[in-house]
Structure formats: C-alpha cells, structure tokens
Amino acid sequence: MGTATGRTRGAAILATVAPTPDELEAARSRLLPDVLPGPGDPPLRVLFCGINPGLVSALTGHHFARPGNRFWPALHAAGFTPRRLAPAEQGELRALGLGVTNVAPRATARADELDDAELVAGGERLRALVADVAPRWLAVVGIGAYRVAFGDRRAVAGRQERTLGPTGLWVLPNPSGLNAHQTPATLAAAFRELREAAG
C-alpha cells in the first residue's frame, strides 16, 4: 500500500472508528509531511513546530490529529483561523500564512519516547528549514523540546531573545491533551500573544 493510499485509509478509519493497536503500530514507520507554502501562497507568518508526530497523526497524515489534542481549538480561539479547522483541513493554513512542521520526524505514541539526540538533530533541521522558507516566527509547542533542540536549558515560554536570522523564536505550551498543566483558556491566551506579535 502506498503512503498516500495508507493515509487516505487512515483518515477514513479515524473518521468512523478508533484505529486498532496494530494500525497505530504500523504508523510508526510513516513520515508526516510538513505543511509549507507553495506557489501563490502568502509569506509565512508563523511556522508552528510540534515535538514529533503522534501515531494518529502519522496514520492519518494530519498534524495534531489525536482526539483531545487542543492545537486546532487554540489556533482558532487565538484568532489565527476564522473558524476551527479539523486536522484534515490543515492545507487551509497555507492561505493564512501559516505552516506546520515537527522538531523530530519519528512518530511515537508519546513524545517522551524520543531521546535528546533526536531533538538536537531536529534543531539542526529546523535551522535549515527556517533559512529556506523564512517564516516571520518559528513557534515550538513544547518547552522541553525547545530547550534540548536549541541548547537553551533555561528558556521559558513566550518570545525568545535569540532569533534564527530574521526569524523570531517563540515557545508555546504543548497542546496535547496529556498536558494537564494547560487549560483551553490558558492555551488560547498563549497562542493569542503570538498572534498579536505576528500581525
């Protein structure tokens, strides 16, 4: 089964019934493409950067696709999108000057399955990607991943002092439903602060 066919089937599975453990395990080997602007799209205002794809995202081919992930609601509540998008509508971000990538490409059930070397390598990849696509802001969702990927153990959430050339760096809370430290309201407020800075 080809990757595109597998992702189409994965999206159909998720829309009707929960994926089986075997289907999720098979998704570990899949790569999740970035959502990046193409010809005719506006300049990239914000490139959102997850830690790594979850298994549901790898299965469906859609970022932040696990039920309970609060990325898409926070994006809308902050004013980045005119309505709440579903993960399958991620392509609509391009017309809004938004994109999505990940620090590490390997799909896992939980982000803590990654090791530091993968995050450090992801930081290097992000530097190259930012140099290529030139977003106004790179927004990493997850303070722990940011600290490791960018070698800044004392970083706190919000706007960072350092930049990647002309690209500003911002750290947002992890919107995973597993992050009990954040509520929908606090996530929306954190995303809104970035949106106001991004224009």
Short mmCIF file of C-alpha atoms in Angstrom, two decimals:
data_model
loop_
_atom_site.label_atom_id
_atom_site.label_comp_id
_atom_site.label_asym_id
_atom_site.label_seq_id
_atom_site.Cartn_x
_atom_site.Cartn_y
_atom_site.Cartn_z
CA MET A 1 0.00 0.00 0.00
CA GLY A 2 1.42 3.40 -0.99
CA THR A 3 1.88 6.17 1.54
CA ALA A 4 -0.89 8.38 0.12
CA THR A 5 -3.30 5.44 -0.03
CA GLY A 6 -2.35 4.47 3.50
CA ARG A 7 -3.01 7.96 4.78
CA THR A 8 -6.37 8.15 2.99
CA ARG A 9 -7.33 4.86 4.58
CA GLY A 10 -6.01 6.10 7.94
CA ALA A 11 -8.19 9.21 7.78
CA ALA A 12 -11.20 7.09 6.88
CA ILE A 13 -10.52 4.75 9.82
CA LEU A 14 -10.29 7.63 12.25
CA ALA A 15 -13.49 9.22 10.92
CA THR A 16 -15.53 6.07 11.50
CA VAL A 17 -13.94 4.00 14.26
CA ALA A 18 -10.92 4.23 16.51
CA PRO A 19 -7.78 2.79 14.92
CA THR A 20 -6.67 -0.59 16.16
CA PRO A 21 -3.41 -1.05 18.07
CA ASP A 22 -1.95 -2.83 15.04
CA GLU A 23 -2.84 0.08 12.74
CA LEU A 24 -1.25 2.54 15.13
CA GLU A 25 1.90 0.44 15.47
CA ALA A 26 2.21 0.25 11.68
CA ALA A 27 2.11 4.06 11.57
CA ARG A 28 5.44 4.30 13.43
CA SER A 29 7.29 3.91 10.14
CA ARG A 30 5.45 6.72 8.34
CA LEU A 31 6.76 10.23 7.82
CA LEU A 32 4.39 13.17 8.19
CA PRO A 33 4.94 15.86 5.52
CA ASP A 34 5.28 19.47 6.59
CA VAL A 35 2.56 21.98 5.75
CA LEU A 36 4.51 24.70 3.93
CA PRO A 37 3.55 27.46 1.50
CA GLY A 38 3.52 26.78 -2.20
CA PRO A 39 3.47 29.00 -5.28
CA GLY A 40 0.91 31.76 -4.90
CA ASP A 41 0.60 31.42 -1.13
CA PRO A 42 1.26 34.46 1.08
CA PRO A 43 4.53 34.79 3.01
CA LEU A 44 4.84 32.52 6.02
CA ARG A 45 3.92 34.46 9.16
CA VAL A 46 4.21 31.58 11.64
CA LEU A 47 5.67 28.10 11.26
CA PHE A 48 4.25 26.04 14.13
CA CYS A 49 6.52 23.23 15.23
CA GLY A 50 5.27 20.20 17.12
CA ILE A 51 7.62 17.96 19.06
CA ASN A 52 7.09 14.94 16.79
CA PRO A 53 4.14 13.22 15.11
CA GLY A 54 1.87 11.11 17.25
CA LEU A 55 0.77 7.76 15.89
CA VAL A 56 -2.69 9.04 14.94
CA SER A 57 -1.09 11.89 13.00
CA ALA A 58 1.26 9.50 11.23
CA LEU A 59 -1.66 7.19 10.44
CA THR A 60 -3.88 9.92 9.00
CA GLY A 61 -1.25 12.23 7.53
CA HIS A 62 -2.61 15.17 9.53
CA HIS A 63 -0.78 17.17 12.18
CA PHE A 64 -2.15 17.30 15.74
CA ALA A 65 -4.77 14.70 14.77
CA ARG A 66 -5.11 12.77 18.02
CA PRO A 67 -8.58 13.28 19.53
CA GLY A 68 -8.16 15.53 22.55
CA ASN A 69 -5.24 17.50 21.11
CA ARG A 70 -6.05 21.18 21.59
CA PHE A 71 -3.88 22.71 18.87
CA TRP A 72 -6.71 23.38 16.41
CA PRO A 73 -9.11 24.86 19.01
CA ALA A 74 -6.31 27.08 20.41
CA LEU A 75 -5.39 28.26 16.92
CA HIS A 76 -8.97 29.38 16.31
CA ALA A 77 -9.53 30.83 19.80
CA ALA A 78 -6.38 32.94 19.35
CA GLY A 79 -7.65 34.38 16.07
CA PHE A 80 -5.23 32.64 13.70
CA THR A 81 -8.07 30.94 11.80
CA PRO A 82 -11.58 32.26 11.01
CA ARG A 83 -13.11 29.00 12.23
CA ARG A 84 -11.96 25.87 13.96
CA LEU A 85 -10.24 23.72 11.38
CA ALA A 86 -10.21 19.95 11.51
CA PRO A 87 -6.82 18.26 11.17
CA ALA A 88 -7.83 17.10 7.68
CA GLU A 89 -8.14 20.78 6.69
CA GLN A 90 -4.52 21.58 7.53
CA GLY A 91 -3.87 22.64 3.94
CA GLU A 92 -6.03 25.71 4.52
CA LEU A 93 -3.31 27.11 6.77
CA ARG A 94 -1.16 27.99 3.76
CA ALA A 95 -3.56 30.69 2.58
CA LEU A 96 -3.40 32.22 6.07
CA GLY A 97 0.39 32.47 6.07
CA LEU A 98 0.74 29.56 8.50
CA GLY A 99 2.61 26.27 8.35
CA VAL A 100 3.32 23.19 10.47
CA THR A 101 6.41 21.04 10.99
CA ASN A 102 7.95 18.97 13.80
CA VAL A 103 11.23 19.01 15.69
CA ALA A 104 11.74 15.26 15.23
CA PRO A 105 10.26 13.25 12.35
CA ARG A 106 9.87 9.89 14.14
CA ALA A 107 6.28 9.02 15.06
CA THR A 108 5.75 7.81 18.62
CA ALA A 109 2.86 7.21 20.99
CA ARG A 110 4.35 9.75 23.43
CA ALA A 111 6.93 12.48 22.97
CA ASP A 112 8.99 11.13 25.87
CA GLU A 113 9.92 8.14 23.67
CA LEU A 114 12.34 10.46 21.84
CA ASP A 115 15.93 10.80 23.00
CA ASP A 116 17.89 14.02 23.23
CA ALA A 117 19.97 13.20 20.16
CA GLU A 118 16.82 13.14 18.02
CA LEU A 119 15.77 16.55 19.34
CA VAL A 120 19.23 18.04 18.80
CA ALA A 121 19.25 16.72 15.22
CA GLY A 122 15.75 18.17 14.82
CA GLY A 123 17.03 21.57 15.92
CA GLU A 124 19.63 21.47 13.16
CA ARG A 125 16.97 20.51 10.61
CA LEU A 126 14.77 23.38 11.80
CA ARG A 127 17.58 25.88 11.32
CA ALA A 128 17.96 24.73 7.71
CA LEU A 129 14.20 24.74 7.12
CA VAL A 130 13.80 28.24 8.55
CA ALA A 131 16.63 29.50 6.34
CA ASP A 132 14.80 28.01 3.34
CA VAL A 133 11.17 29.08 3.98
CA ALA A 134 11.85 32.27 6.02
CA PRO A 135 8.88 32.42 8.40
CA ARG A 136 8.43 35.58 10.44
CA TRP A 137 8.15 33.36 13.54
CA LEU A 138 9.03 29.78 14.41
CA ALA A 139 6.74 28.69 17.24
CA VAL A 140 7.76 25.49 19.04
CA VAL A 141 4.96 23.86 21.01
CA GLY A 142 6.71 22.35 24.00
CA ILE A 143 9.28 24.00 26.25
CA GLY A 144 11.23 20.79 26.96
CA ALA A 145 11.72 20.01 23.27
CA TYR A 146 12.78 23.60 22.58
CA ARG A 147 15.34 23.59 25.38
CA VAL A 148 17.02 20.45 24.05
CA ALA A 149 16.74 21.22 20.32
CA PHE A 150 18.18 24.72 20.70
CA GLY A 151 20.58 24.06 23.58
CA ASP A 152 18.91 26.56 25.90
CA ARG A 153 18.14 24.80 29.18
CA ARG A 154 16.92 28.00 30.85
CA ALA A 155 14.40 29.03 28.21
CA VAL A 156 10.89 29.91 29.38
CA ALA A 157 7.66 30.00 27.38
CA GLY A 158 6.91 33.00 25.19
CA ARG A 159 9.08 35.16 22.96
CA GLN A 160 12.75 34.21 22.96
CA GLU A 161 15.62 36.68 22.89
CA ARG A 162 17.52 34.71 20.28
CA THR A 163 16.50 34.59 16.64
CA LEU A 164 17.32 32.50 13.61
CA GLY A 165 18.43 35.28 11.31
CA PRO A 166 15.35 37.45 10.76
CA THR A 167 13.02 34.75 12.13
CA GLY A 168 11.83 35.22 15.68
CA LEU A 169 11.52 32.28 18.06
CA TRP A 170 8.51 31.67 20.29
CA VAL A 171 7.75 28.81 22.67
CA LEU A 172 4.13 27.80 23.21
CA PRO A 173 2.71 25.29 25.70
CA ASN A 174 2.28 21.76 24.42
CA PRO A 175 -1.39 21.48 23.32
CA SER A 176 -1.51 17.72 23.87
CA GLY A 177 -4.46 16.54 25.91
CA LEU A 178 -1.86 14.79 28.08
CA ASN A 179 -0.55 18.20 29.23
CA ALA A 180 -2.70 18.70 32.32
CA HIS A 181 -0.93 21.95 33.22
CA GLN A 182 -2.78 23.81 30.47
CA THR A 183 -6.48 24.55 30.06
CA PRO A 184 -8.20 25.60 26.81
CA ALA A 185 -8.26 29.17 28.15
CA THR A 186 -4.55 29.30 29.01
CA LEU A 187 -3.60 27.75 25.68
CA ALA A 188 -5.74 30.27 23.81
CA ALA A 189 -4.13 33.14 25.72
CA ALA A 190 -0.61 31.88 24.93
CA PHE A 191 -1.43 31.43 21.24
CA ARG A 192 -3.14 34.85 21.15
CA GLU A 193 0.01 36.57 22.41
CA LEU A 194 1.92 35.13 19.46
CA ARG A 195 -0.84 36.05 17.03
CA GLU A 196 -0.73 39.66 18.20
CA ALA A 197 3.04 39.74 17.69
CA ALA A 198 2.78 38.07 14.29
CA GLY A 199 0.20 40.52 12.97
#
